[in-house]
Coordinates of C-alpha atoms and ligand atoms in Angstrom, one line a residue:
Chain R
M17 CA -120.9 97.5 -94.3
R18 CA -124.2 98.8 -92.9
I19 CA -124.1 99.7 -89.2
V20 CA -127.4 100.7 -87.6
I21 CA -127.4 102.6 -84.3
V22 CA -130.6 102.7 -82.2
G23 CA -130.7 105.9 -80.1
N24 CA -129.8 109.5 -80.5
G25 CA -128.4 110.3 -77.0
A26 CA -124.8 110.7 -75.8
A27 CA -124.0 107.1 -76.7
G28 CA -125.6 106.9 -80.1
N29 CA -124.1 110.1 -81.3
E30 CA -120.6 109.3 -80.0
A31 CA -120.8 105.9 -81.6
A32 CA -121.8 107.5 -85.0
V33 CA -119.1 110.1 -84.9
N34 CA -116.4 107.6 -84.0
L35 CA -117.5 105.1 -86.7
R36 CA -117.1 107.9 -89.2
K37 CA -113.7 108.9 -87.9
L38 CA -112.4 105.4 -88.4
D39 CA -114.2 104.5 -91.6
S40 CA -115.2 106.9 -94.3
H41 CA -117.1 104.3 -96.3
C42 CA -119.3 102.4 -93.9
E43 CA -123.0 103.1 -94.1
I44 CA -124.3 104.6 -90.8
V45 CA -128.0 104.7 -90.0
M46 CA -129.3 106.2 -86.8
L47 CA -132.8 105.4 -85.6
A48 CA -134.5 107.1 -82.6
R49 CA -137.9 107.4 -81.1
E50 CA -137.6 111.2 -80.6
S51 CA -137.1 113.6 -83.4
Y52 CA -134.6 116.0 -81.8
P53 CA -131.1 116.3 -83.2
A54 CA -128.4 115.5 -80.7
Y55 CA -128.7 117.4 -77.4
S56 CA -127.1 117.4 -74.0
A57 CA -129.5 116.3 -71.3
C58 CA -127.0 117.5 -68.7
A59 CA -127.5 121.1 -69.8
L60 CA -131.2 121.1 -69.5
P61 CA -131.3 122.3 -65.9
D62 CA -129.2 125.3 -67.0
V63 CA -132.0 126.1 -69.4
L64 CA -134.6 125.8 -66.7
A65 CA -132.6 128.1 -64.5
G66 CA -132.5 130.7 -67.4
W67 CA -128.7 130.6 -67.7
I68 CA -128.6 129.4 -71.2
P69 CA -131.0 129.3 -74.1
L70 CA -132.5 126.0 -75.2
K71 CA -130.8 126.1 -78.5
Q72 CA -127.4 125.9 -76.8
T73 CA -128.2 122.4 -75.6
F74 CA -128.2 121.1 -79.2
L75 CA -124.9 119.5 -80.2
L76 CA -125.1 118.6 -83.9
K77 CA -126.8 120.5 -86.7
E78 CA -128.3 119.2 -89.9
E79 CA -125.1 120.1 -91.7
D80 CA -123.1 118.0 -89.3
Y81 CA -125.1 114.8 -90.0
A82 CA -124.8 115.5 -93.7
R83 CA -121.0 116.1 -93.5
L84 CA -120.6 112.9 -91.5
K85 CA -122.8 111.0 -94.0
I86 CA -125.1 109.7 -91.3
E87 CA -128.5 108.6 -92.5
R88 CA -131.2 109.4 -89.9
S89 CA -134.6 108.2 -89.3
F90 CA -135.8 110.0 -86.2
G91 CA -139.3 110.2 -84.7
Q92 CA -140.1 106.5 -84.9
A93 CA -139.6 103.8 -82.3
V94 CA -138.1 100.5 -83.0
N95 CA -140.6 97.9 -81.9
K96 CA -138.7 94.7 -82.7
L97 CA -135.2 93.4 -83.1
D98 CA -134.8 90.2 -85.0
L99 CA -131.4 88.7 -84.4
S100 CA -131.7 85.8 -86.9
E101 CA -132.8 88.0 -89.7
K102 CA -130.5 90.9 -88.6
C103 CA -133.2 93.5 -88.9
L104 CA -135.1 96.1 -86.9
Q105 CA -138.8 97.0 -87.3
T106 CA -140.5 100.3 -86.7
A107 CA -144.2 100.8 -87.4
E108 CA -143.4 101.7 -91.0
T109 CA -140.1 100.2 -92.1
V110 CA -137.7 97.3 -91.7
Y111 CA -134.0 98.2 -91.4
H112 CA -131.4 95.6 -92.1
Y113 CA -128.0 95.7 -90.5
D114 CA -124.6 94.0 -90.7
R115 CA -123.7 95.3 -87.3
L116 CA -125.9 96.8 -84.7
I117 CA -125.2 99.3 -81.8
L118 CA -128.0 99.6 -79.2
A119 CA -127.9 102.9 -77.4
T120 CA -131.5 103.1 -76.2
G121 CA -130.7 104.9 -73.0
S122 CA -133.0 105.3 -70.1
Q123 CA -136.2 107.0 -69.2
P124 CA -137.3 108.8 -66.0
V125 CA -139.8 106.8 -63.9
I126 CA -143.0 108.2 -62.7
P127 CA -144.3 106.0 -59.9
A128 CA -147.9 105.1 -59.9
V129 CA -149.1 107.3 -57.1
P130 CA -152.6 108.7 -57.3
G131 CA -152.6 112.0 -59.1
S132 CA -149.4 111.5 -61.0
D133 CA -151.4 111.7 -64.2
L134 CA -152.8 115.2 -63.5
A135 CA -151.7 118.2 -65.6
G136 CA -148.6 119.7 -64.1
N137 CA -146.6 116.4 -63.6
F138 CA -143.3 116.5 -65.5
V139 CA -139.9 114.9 -65.9
V140 CA -136.6 116.4 -67.1
K141 CA -135.1 114.5 -69.9
T142 CA -135.6 116.1 -73.3
P143 CA -135.8 119.6 -74.7
G144 CA -139.6 119.0 -75.1
D145 CA -139.8 118.5 -71.3
I146 CA -138.2 121.8 -70.7
E147 CA -140.5 123.6 -73.1
R148 CA -143.6 122.0 -71.5
I149 CA -142.4 122.9 -68.0
L150 CA -141.8 126.5 -68.9
A151 CA -145.1 126.8 -70.8
H152 CA -146.8 125.6 -67.6
K153 CA -145.4 128.6 -65.8
P154 CA -144.6 126.8 -62.6
K155 CA -144.8 128.8 -59.3
Q156 CA -144.9 126.3 -56.5
V157 CA -142.9 123.2 -57.4
V158 CA -142.3 119.9 -55.7
V159 CA -139.3 118.1 -57.0
V160 CA -139.4 114.4 -56.1
G161 CA -136.0 112.7 -55.8
A162 CA -132.8 114.4 -54.6
G163 CA -130.3 112.8 -56.8
N164 CA -128.1 115.1 -58.9
I165 CA -130.9 115.7 -61.4
G166 CA -133.4 116.5 -58.7
V167 CA -131.1 118.8 -56.9
E168 CA -130.1 120.6 -60.1
T169 CA -133.7 120.9 -61.2
A170 CA -134.8 122.3 -57.8
S171 CA -132.0 124.9 -57.8
A172 CA -132.8 125.8 -61.4
L173 CA -136.4 126.5 -60.7
R174 CA -135.6 128.4 -57.5
N175 CA -133.4 130.5 -59.7
R176 CA -136.4 131.1 -61.9
G177 CA -138.2 132.5 -58.9
C178 CA -140.3 129.4 -58.0
R179 CA -141.0 128.3 -54.5
V180 CA -139.4 124.8 -54.4
S181 CA -139.7 121.8 -52.1
L182 CA -137.4 118.9 -52.7
V183 CA -138.7 115.6 -51.4
E184 CA -136.3 112.6 -50.9
M185 CA -137.3 109.2 -49.7
K186 CA -133.9 108.3 -48.3
D187 CA -132.4 109.9 -45.2
R188 CA -130.2 112.4 -47.1
I189 CA -129.9 114.2 -50.4
M190 CA -127.7 112.8 -53.2
P191 CA -127.4 109.5 -51.3
L192 CA -125.7 107.7 -54.1
L193 CA -123.0 110.3 -54.4
Y194 CA -122.3 111.7 -51.0
D195 CA -121.9 110.4 -47.5
Q196 CA -123.9 111.6 -44.5
K197 CA -121.7 114.6 -43.5
P198 CA -121.0 116.2 -46.9
S199 CA -124.6 115.6 -47.8
A200 CA -125.8 117.4 -44.7
L201 CA -123.5 120.3 -45.5
I202 CA -124.8 120.6 -49.1
Q203 CA -128.4 120.3 -47.7
K204 CA -127.7 123.3 -45.5
I205 CA -126.5 125.4 -48.5
L206 CA -129.6 124.3 -50.5
E207 CA -131.9 125.2 -47.6
E208 CA -131.1 128.9 -48.1
G209 CA -133.5 128.8 -51.0
I210 CA -135.2 125.5 -51.1
E211 CA -137.3 123.5 -48.6
V212 CA -135.7 120.0 -48.3
L213 CA -137.7 117.1 -46.9
T214 CA -135.7 113.9 -46.4
G215 CA -137.1 110.5 -45.4
E216 CA -140.4 111.5 -47.0
R217 CA -142.3 109.7 -49.8
V218 CA -144.9 111.3 -52.0
S219 CA -148.0 109.2 -51.5
R220 CA -150.7 111.2 -53.3
I221 CA -151.2 114.3 -55.4
S222 CA -154.6 116.0 -55.2
G223 CA -156.3 118.5 -57.4
D224 CA -159.1 118.6 -59.9
T225 CA -157.7 118.9 -63.4
H226 CA -154.5 120.5 -62.1
I227 CA -152.3 119.8 -59.2
K228 CA -153.2 121.5 -55.9
V229 CA -151.6 119.6 -53.1
V230 CA -148.8 117.1 -52.8
H231 CA -149.1 114.7 -49.9
T232 CA -146.3 112.9 -48.2
Q233 CA -146.7 110.8 -45.0
G234 CA -145.9 113.9 -42.9
Q235 CA -146.7 116.9 -45.0
D236 CA -149.3 118.5 -47.3
I237 CA -147.4 120.8 -49.7
N238 CA -149.3 123.4 -51.8
A239 CA -148.0 123.1 -55.4
D240 CA -149.0 123.6 -59.0
T241 CA -146.2 121.5 -60.5
V242 CA -144.5 118.2 -59.7
I243 CA -141.2 117.2 -61.3
W244 CA -140.3 113.6 -61.0
A245 CA -136.6 112.9 -60.6
A246 CA -137.1 109.7 -58.8
G247 CA -134.9 107.4 -60.9
V248 CA -134.7 106.0 -64.4
R249 CA -135.5 102.8 -66.1
Q250 CA -133.2 101.3 -68.8
N251 CA -134.8 101.0 -72.2
T252 CA -134.2 97.4 -72.8
D253 CA -137.5 96.0 -74.1
I254 CA -136.4 95.4 -77.7
A255 CA -133.1 93.8 -76.5
R256 CA -134.9 91.6 -73.9
E257 CA -137.6 90.4 -76.4
A258 CA -134.9 89.6 -78.9
G259 CA -133.3 87.3 -76.4
L260 CA -130.2 89.3 -75.5
S261 CA -128.9 88.7 -72.0
I262 CA -130.0 91.2 -69.4
G263 CA -128.0 91.7 -66.3
S264 CA -129.1 91.4 -62.7
L265 CA -129.5 95.2 -62.4
G266 CA -131.7 95.4 -65.5
G267 CA -129.2 96.6 -68.1
I268 CA -128.1 94.9 -71.3
Q269 CA -125.2 92.6 -70.5
V270 CA -122.0 93.4 -72.4
D271 CA -118.4 92.3 -72.3
T272 CA -115.5 94.7 -72.1
H273 CA -115.7 95.3 -75.8
M274 CA -119.3 96.4 -75.3
Q275 CA -120.5 93.4 -77.2
S276 CA -123.8 91.9 -76.1
S277 CA -124.6 88.2 -75.8
E278 CA -125.0 88.2 -79.6
A279 CA -121.9 88.6 -81.8
G280 CA -122.0 91.8 -83.9
V281 CA -124.6 93.4 -81.6
F282 CA -123.0 96.1 -79.4
A283 CA -124.6 98.2 -76.7
C284 CA -123.5 101.3 -74.9
G285 CA -124.8 104.1 -72.6
D286 CA -127.5 104.2 -70.0
C287 CA -129.1 101.0 -71.4
V288 CA -126.1 98.7 -70.5
E289 CA -124.9 97.1 -67.4
S290 CA -121.1 97.8 -67.2
F291 CA -118.8 97.5 -64.3
Q292 CA -117.3 99.8 -61.7
V293 CA -113.6 100.5 -62.1
F294 CA -112.6 99.6 -58.6
T295 CA -115.0 96.9 -57.4
R296 CA -115.3 95.4 -60.9
K297 CA -118.9 94.7 -59.9
P298 CA -121.8 95.2 -62.3
C299 CA -123.1 98.8 -62.3
L300 CA -125.5 101.0 -64.1
S301 CA -123.4 104.0 -64.8
L302 CA -126.0 106.5 -66.1
L303 CA -123.4 109.1 -66.8
W304 CA -122.7 111.2 -69.9
S305 CA -119.0 110.4 -69.8
S306 CA -119.5 106.6 -69.4
A307 CA -122.0 106.7 -72.3
K308 CA -119.4 108.4 -74.5
R309 CA -116.5 106.2 -73.6
Q310 CA -118.6 103.0 -74.0
A311 CA -119.7 104.3 -77.4
Q312 CA -116.1 104.8 -78.5
V313 CA -115.3 101.2 -77.4
A314 CA -118.4 99.9 -79.2
A315 CA -117.7 101.8 -82.4
R316 CA -114.0 100.7 -82.5
N317 CA -114.8 97.0 -81.9
C318 CA -117.7 97.1 -84.3
L319 CA -115.2 98.0 -87.0
G320 CA -112.7 95.4 -85.8
Y321 CA -110.4 97.7 -83.9
L322 CA -109.7 96.4 -80.4
D323 CA -110.5 98.6 -77.5
E324 CA -111.6 97.7 -74.0
Y325 CA -113.8 99.5 -71.6
E326 CA -111.8 100.2 -68.4
G327 CA -114.9 100.5 -66.1
S328 CA -117.1 103.3 -65.0
C329 CA -115.9 105.9 -62.6
S330 CA -118.4 108.5 -61.7
L331 CA -117.6 112.2 -61.6
L332 CA -120.3 114.7 -60.9
I333 CA -119.8 118.4 -60.3
E334 CA -122.6 120.5 -59.1
D335 CA -123.0 124.2 -58.6
I336 CA -125.1 124.5 -55.4
M337 CA -126.2 128.1 -54.9
G338 CA -122.9 129.3 -56.4
I339 CA -120.8 126.8 -54.4
P340 CA -119.0 124.1 -56.3
C341 CA -119.4 120.5 -55.0
V342 CA -117.9 117.4 -56.5
A343 CA -118.3 113.7 -55.9
M344 CA -116.2 111.1 -57.6
G345 CA -115.7 107.4 -57.4
L346 CA -117.7 105.6 -54.7
N347 CA -119.3 106.6 -51.4
L348 CA -119.3 104.6 -48.2
E349 CA -122.6 103.0 -49.0
A350 CA -121.3 101.6 -52.2
L351 CA -118.2 100.4 -50.4
Q352 CA -120.0 98.1 -47.9
G353 CA -117.9 95.1 -47.3
Y354 CA -114.6 97.0 -47.7
E355 CA -112.5 98.4 -44.9
V356 CA -112.6 102.0 -45.7
E357 CA -110.3 104.7 -44.2
V358 CA -111.8 108.2 -44.3
I359 CA -109.7 111.3 -44.4
E360 CA -111.5 114.5 -43.9
Q361 CA -110.8 118.2 -43.5
Q362 CA -113.1 121.1 -43.0
D363 CA -112.8 124.8 -42.3
E364 CA -115.3 127.6 -42.7
N365 CA -115.6 127.6 -46.4
E366 CA -114.3 124.2 -47.6
Y367 CA -114.8 120.6 -46.9
F368 CA -113.4 117.5 -48.4
R369 CA -113.2 113.8 -47.7
I370 CA -111.1 111.0 -49.2
L371 CA -112.2 107.4 -49.0
M372 CA -109.3 104.9 -49.1
V373 CA -109.2 101.2 -49.3
E374 CA -105.8 99.9 -48.4
D375 CA -103.4 102.1 -50.5
R376 CA -105.9 103.3 -53.0
I377 CA -108.2 106.3 -53.2
V378 CA -111.7 105.0 -54.2
G379 CA -113.8 108.0 -53.5
F380 CA -113.6 111.8 -53.0
Q381 CA -116.2 114.3 -52.0
A382 CA -115.6 118.1 -51.8
I383 CA -117.6 121.2 -51.2
G384 CA -116.4 124.8 -51.7
K385 CA -113.2 124.0 -53.5
V386 CA -112.6 121.7 -56.4
E387 CA -109.3 123.1 -57.7
G388 CA -106.7 120.4 -58.1
S389 CA -109.1 117.5 -57.6
G390 CA -108.2 116.3 -61.1
A391 CA -105.1 114.6 -59.7
I392 CA -107.3 112.7 -57.2
F393 CA -109.7 111.7 -59.9
T394 CA -106.9 110.3 -62.0
M395 CA -105.6 108.3 -59.0
I396 CA -109.1 106.9 -58.5
K397 CA -109.4 105.9 -62.1
K398 CA -105.9 104.5 -62.5
G399 CA -105.8 102.9 -59.0
T400 CA -102.6 104.7 -58.3
P401 CA -101.2 103.7 -54.9
V402 CA -101.1 106.6 -52.5
S403 CA -97.6 105.5 -51.4
E404 CA -96.4 105.8 -54.9
S405 CA -97.7 109.4 -55.2
R406 CA -95.9 110.2 -51.9
K407 CA -92.7 108.7 -53.2
V408 CA -92.8 110.7 -56.4
L409 CA -93.6 113.9 -54.6
L410 CA -90.4 113.6 -52.6
N411 CA -88.2 113.0 -55.6
R412 CA -86.9 116.1 -57.3
R413 CA -86.1 114.2 -60.5
L414 CA -89.4 112.4 -60.8
V415 CA -91.7 115.3 -60.1
P416 CA -91.3 117.3 -63.3
N417 CA -92.0 114.2 -65.4
L418 CA -95.0 113.1 -63.3
A419 CA -96.3 116.6 -62.6
W420 CA -99.9 115.5 -62.4
Y421 CA -99.2 114.0 -59.0
I422 CA -98.5 117.5 -57.6
D423 CA -102.0 118.6 -57.0
S424 CA -102.8 115.5 -54.9
S425 CA -100.4 116.7 -52.2
Q426 CA -102.8 119.4 -51.1
Y427 CA -105.3 116.7 -50.3
L428 CA -103.0 113.9 -49.1
S429 CA -100.7 115.9 -47.0
C430 CA -103.3 116.1 -44.2
S431 CA -103.1 112.4 -43.6
N432 CA -100.2 110.9 -41.6
Chain A
M6 CA -104.8 126.4 -94.2
N7 CA -101.7 128.4 -94.9
S8 CA -98.2 127.1 -95.2
K9 CA -97.0 128.7 -92.0
K10 CA -99.7 126.7 -90.1
M11 CA -98.7 123.5 -91.9
G12 CA -95.1 124.1 -90.9
M13 CA -95.8 124.1 -87.2
R14 CA -97.6 120.8 -87.1
M15 CA -97.4 118.9 -83.8
K16 CA -95.2 121.5 -82.1
R17 CA -95.9 121.6 -78.4
I18 CA -94.8 123.4 -75.3
F19 CA -92.3 121.4 -73.2
V20 CA -91.3 122.3 -69.7
N21 CA -87.8 122.4 -68.2
A22 CA -88.8 122.7 -64.5
E23 CA -85.2 122.9 -63.4
A24 CA -84.9 126.3 -65.1
C25 CA -88.1 127.8 -63.7
T26 CA -87.6 130.4 -61.0
G27 CA -91.4 130.8 -60.5
C28 CA -91.3 134.5 -61.5
G29 CA -94.8 134.2 -63.0
L30 CA -94.1 136.3 -66.1
C31 CA -95.5 133.5 -68.3
Q32 CA -98.8 133.7 -66.4
L33 CA -99.0 137.5 -66.7
L34 CA -98.3 137.4 -70.5
C35 CA -100.9 134.6 -71.0
S36 CA -103.6 136.4 -69.0
V37 CA -103.1 139.7 -70.6
H38 CA -102.9 138.2 -74.1
K39 CA -106.0 136.0 -73.6
T40 CA -108.2 138.2 -71.4
G41 CA -106.8 141.7 -71.5
Q42 CA -106.3 141.5 -67.8
W43 CA -103.1 141.3 -65.8
H44 CA -103.7 138.5 -63.3
P45 CA -102.0 135.1 -62.9
A46 CA -105.3 133.4 -61.9
L47 CA -106.6 134.1 -65.5
A48 CA -103.6 132.4 -67.1
R49 CA -103.8 129.0 -68.8
I50 CA -100.4 128.1 -67.4
K51 CA -100.0 127.4 -63.7
I52 CA -96.8 127.2 -61.7
K53 CA -96.9 124.5 -59.0
E54 CA -94.5 125.5 -56.3
M55 CA -92.7 122.7 -54.4
P56 CA -90.6 124.6 -51.8
E57 CA -89.4 121.4 -50.1
L58 CA -87.8 120.3 -53.3
E59 CA -86.8 123.9 -54.3
L60 CA -88.7 123.2 -57.5
N61 CA -91.2 125.2 -59.6
V62 CA -93.1 123.2 -62.1
P63 CA -95.0 125.1 -64.9
V64 CA -98.1 123.1 -65.8
L65 CA -100.3 123.5 -68.9
C66 CA -102.4 121.5 -71.3
L67 CA -100.4 118.7 -72.8
H68 CA -102.8 118.1 -75.6
C69 CA -103.1 114.4 -74.8
S70 CA -103.9 112.0 -77.6
N71 CA -107.0 110.6 -75.8
P72 CA -107.9 113.5 -73.6
P73 CA -110.2 112.7 -70.6
C74 CA -111.5 116.3 -70.8
E75 CA -113.1 115.4 -74.1
V76 CA -114.9 112.4 -72.8
Y77 CA -116.1 114.2 -69.6
C78 CA -117.4 117.3 -71.5
V79 CA -121.2 117.1 -71.3
M80 CA -121.4 119.6 -74.2
N81 CA -119.2 117.6 -76.6
L82 CA -117.3 120.8 -77.4
I83 CA -113.7 119.6 -76.9
Y84 CA -112.1 118.1 -80.0
K85 CA -108.7 117.1 -81.4
D86 CA -107.7 119.2 -84.3
P87 CA -107.1 116.6 -87.1
N88 CA -104.1 118.5 -88.5
T89 CA -102.2 119.6 -85.5
G90 CA -103.4 117.1 -82.8
Y91 CA -104.1 120.0 -80.5
T92 CA -107.0 119.8 -78.0
L93 CA -109.3 122.6 -78.9
R94 CA -112.8 123.7 -77.8
R95 CA -115.8 125.5 -79.2
E96 CA -115.9 128.0 -76.3
D97 CA -119.2 129.5 -77.3
K98 CA -120.9 126.2 -76.4
C99 CA -119.4 126.0 -72.9
I100 CA -121.8 126.1 -69.9
G101 CA -118.9 126.4 -67.4
C102 CA -119.7 123.2 -65.5
R103 CA -115.9 122.5 -65.0
A104 CA -116.2 118.7 -65.5
C105 CA -113.3 119.0 -68.0
E106 CA -111.1 120.7 -65.4
I107 CA -111.6 118.0 -62.9
A108 CA -111.3 115.2 -65.4
C109 CA -107.8 116.5 -66.3
P110 CA -105.0 115.1 -64.1
F111 CA -103.3 118.5 -64.2
S112 CA -106.5 120.5 -63.9
A113 CA -105.0 122.2 -66.9
A114 CA -108.4 123.5 -68.1
V115 CA -109.1 126.7 -66.3
M116 CA -112.2 128.8 -65.7
D117 CA -112.2 132.1 -67.4
P118 CA -114.4 133.9 -64.8
I119 CA -115.0 136.9 -67.1
R120 CA -116.7 134.9 -69.8
E121 CA -117.7 132.0 -67.5
V122 CA -116.3 129.4 -69.8
V123 CA -113.5 126.9 -69.3
V124 CA -110.5 127.2 -71.5
N125 CA -107.1 125.5 -72.1
C126 CA -103.8 126.5 -73.7
D127 CA -104.3 126.7 -77.4
L128 CA -100.6 127.5 -78.2
C129 CA -101.5 131.0 -79.3
E130 CA -101.8 130.2 -83.0
G131 CA -98.3 129.0 -83.1
D132 CA -96.6 131.8 -81.2
P133 CA -97.0 131.1 -77.5
L134 CA -96.1 134.3 -75.6
C135 CA -95.3 132.3 -72.4
V136 CA -92.4 130.6 -74.3
S137 CA -91.0 133.7 -75.9
G138 CA -91.4 135.7 -72.8
C139 CA -89.8 133.3 -70.3
P140 CA -86.5 134.9 -69.2
E141 CA -85.1 131.5 -68.1
G142 CA -85.9 129.4 -71.1
A143 CA -87.9 127.1 -68.9
L144 CA -90.5 126.7 -71.6
L145 CA -89.7 125.2 -75.0
Y146 CA -91.8 125.2 -78.1
M147 CA -90.8 122.3 -80.3
E148 CA -91.8 119.1 -82.0
D149 CA -92.2 115.8 -80.1
S150 CA -89.2 114.2 -81.8
E151 CA -87.0 117.1 -80.9
A152 CA -88.2 117.0 -77.3
G153 CA -87.5 113.3 -77.1
E154 CA -84.0 113.9 -78.4
R155 CA -83.4 116.6 -75.8
K156 CA -84.8 114.5 -73.1
R157 CA -82.5 111.6 -73.9
K158 CA -79.6 113.9 -73.8
A159 CA -80.8 115.4 -70.6
A160 CA -81.0 112.0 -69.0
V161 CA -77.3 111.5 -69.8
S162 CA -76.4 114.8 -68.2
L163 CA -78.6 117.5 -66.6
G164 CA -75.7 119.8 -67.2
A165 CA -75.8 119.3 -70.9
W166 CA -79.4 120.2 -70.9
R167 CA -78.8 123.4 -69.1
A168 CA -75.9 124.3 -71.4
S169 CA -78.1 123.7 -74.4
R170 CA -80.7 126.3 -73.4
P171 CA -80.4 129.7 -75.0
R172 CA -78.5 132.3 -73.1
D173 CA -79.9 135.4 -74.7
G174 CA -82.7 135.6 -72.1
R175 CA -85.3 134.6 -74.7
G176 CA -86.6 131.1 -75.0
S177 CA -86.9 131.0 -78.7
L178 CA -85.1 128.2 -80.4
Ligands
FAD15 C1 -131.4 116.5 -66.4 C2 -130.3 115.6 -66.6 C3 -129.0 116.0 -66.1 C4 -127.9 115.2 -66.2 N1 -126.7 115.6 -65.7 C5 -125.6 114.8 -65.9 C6 -124.3 115.3 -65.5 O1 -124.2 116.4 -65.0 N2 -123.2 114.5 -65.7 C7 -123.4 113.3 -66.3 O2 -122.4 112.6 -66.5 N3 -124.6 112.8 -66.6 C8 -125.7 113.6 -66.5 N4 -126.9 113.1 -66.9 C9 -127.0 111.7 -67.4 C10 -126.7 111.7 -68.9 O3 -127.4 112.7 -69.6 C11 -127.0 110.3 -69.5 O4 -126.2 109.3 -68.8 C12 -126.8 110.2 -71.0 O5 -127.6 111.2 -71.6 C13 -127.1 108.8 -71.5 O6 -127.1 108.8 -72.9 P1 -127.6 107.6 -73.7 O7 -127.3 107.9 -75.1 O8 -127.1 106.3 -73.1 O9 -129.2 107.6 -73.5 P2 -130.4 108.6 -73.8 O10 -129.9 110.0 -73.7 O11 -131.5 108.1 -72.9 O12 -130.8 108.3 -75.3 C14 -131.5 107.2 -75.7 C15 -132.0 107.3 -77.1 O13 -132.5 106.1 -77.5 C16 -133.8 106.3 -78.2 N5 -134.6 105.1 -78.0 C17 -134.8 104.5 -76.9 N6 -135.6 103.4 -77.1 C18 -135.8 103.4 -78.4 C19 -136.6 102.5 -79.3 N7 -137.2 101.5 -78.9 N8 -136.6 102.9 -80.6 C20 -135.9 104.0 -81.1 N9 -135.3 104.8 -80.3 C21 -135.2 104.5 -79.0 C22 -134.3 107.6 -77.5 O14 -135.2 108.2 -78.4 C23 -133.0 108.4 -77.3 O15 -132.7 109.1 -78.5 C24 -128.0 113.9 -66.8 C25 -129.3 113.5 -67.2 C26 -130.4 114.3 -67.2 C27 -131.7 113.8 -67.7

């Protein structure tokens, strides 16, 4: 059987490795637009910061692909998918498949504001982006978008010695991860080294050949570099044109087996629309871990082994100026329509909040201390009732066998 | 792979919390063996104290079959050893982000602050010092099947379990 994977990101590589683990004979072909071997996008800010060398971000070597018997054709984009002929077309070649795994991922968006085409505009997605940014020798940087990528990029460049302004259109930083209060606390920590402007939108960038000034409604910021971290777009063109169903959020629609609307065609990673583990509503997960888990499911089902995706549950940990911050599950904004109980605790150095719906923990945000939050994360993922955890923790016989509950007590004991 | 390694396939560390006095010797042995420093915070085994229940529960990596740490690792450096089933990591690749620690229900992956990498119990090449050094026999190094057998017996009578543990002060079986 010949299985073709489109995409060489977290999802594509995880799919390939899992296919080989389960089947030593099948033919595996990987196609990708870019020519890099597998790399971790998540580690790129660490390279920008100067903490790790670029080569550490690469995950597989030539030998690994050879050992896994993965045939590669990198550096050429797939332009067309033909479902009836079961083939893919690049500019040069036609690739036939028996089964197909689409792992085309996502791409950072650069909004069409005047000046966004000047030299000095960048995104952070590939090793090439990092090389280009460093070669540009940035000194005064505006990072647009304060999601986790924007925040990490801003901190990283600050660590390099740049003067950094972080511009966010919404009223707070990391609005998809944190609620108002923890977001404000993190902003305060960031502001020790970075200028943070919330509720501002970049309207224009002026300069001659190079960037000179970044304009928002309220501010003119001198800068030589702009980094766009203002969201991503799913790479779904070939799927859409082939007639695969696309969801309401713009991702390729899949079932719990990660199969698309066409039998034998699977999809996983940033390009798909999956569902959130608690609400069961469609979501674009856009996380490394979801991409990997979805790829495992796709690979197994592709070979006829049953496996079901259990839903996405986000977990993002950030080092903000040396202070660990974590956000998991959903925040209040994402929980609109539910009756949410918020438990919070704060002292000089630490803050946490737990979001509960009825007897379930659905979100958790913490600053300063992350130890033991694995128990909370597990409860969020599994939907463990809090009352059950309390029952176990009072039972001398049960505790040793369900020891993972123990850490939750330090967070749950503060409520009633 | 040598025959000694083959012989210890699938052996794991099991915990008998009833026997643990919380003395912390296992942690000191682990930390000094793994880091050269004598500090419980550097150990890959933790003791969760539950004073209300008069219980101390040693907690360490369980080497799960589908480990969440593996999925949540953004450097893809955690893997299952195909021979032993142990959850191992290529530590030199680690960027210290701690996602694996938080993805673990036990937070059994721990930050080694000296090398700034996250580590988990690797069963010390088949001779875990925490087990041999535990004066109470609270840690047992054995195969899954053996542990299952012991657990079934223990369920019948906790006393039988206690009587079955070695009395020579060393946990070796
Ligand atoms: C800077 C940064 C930091 C991040 N930090 C975190 C983090 O801390 N934690 C976390 O969980 N997630 C993080 N993420 C998100 C995470 O990296 C992504 O969710 C993950 O990489 C998605 O993988 P993917 O394989 O689905 O897609 P991608 O990595 O986007 O890969 C898509 C692949 O498809 C190929 N492709 C696309 N279209 C075509 C075509 N038409 N023809 C041929 N090839 C094509 C591309 O060349 C590429 O190889 C971060 C992302 C970035 C950019």
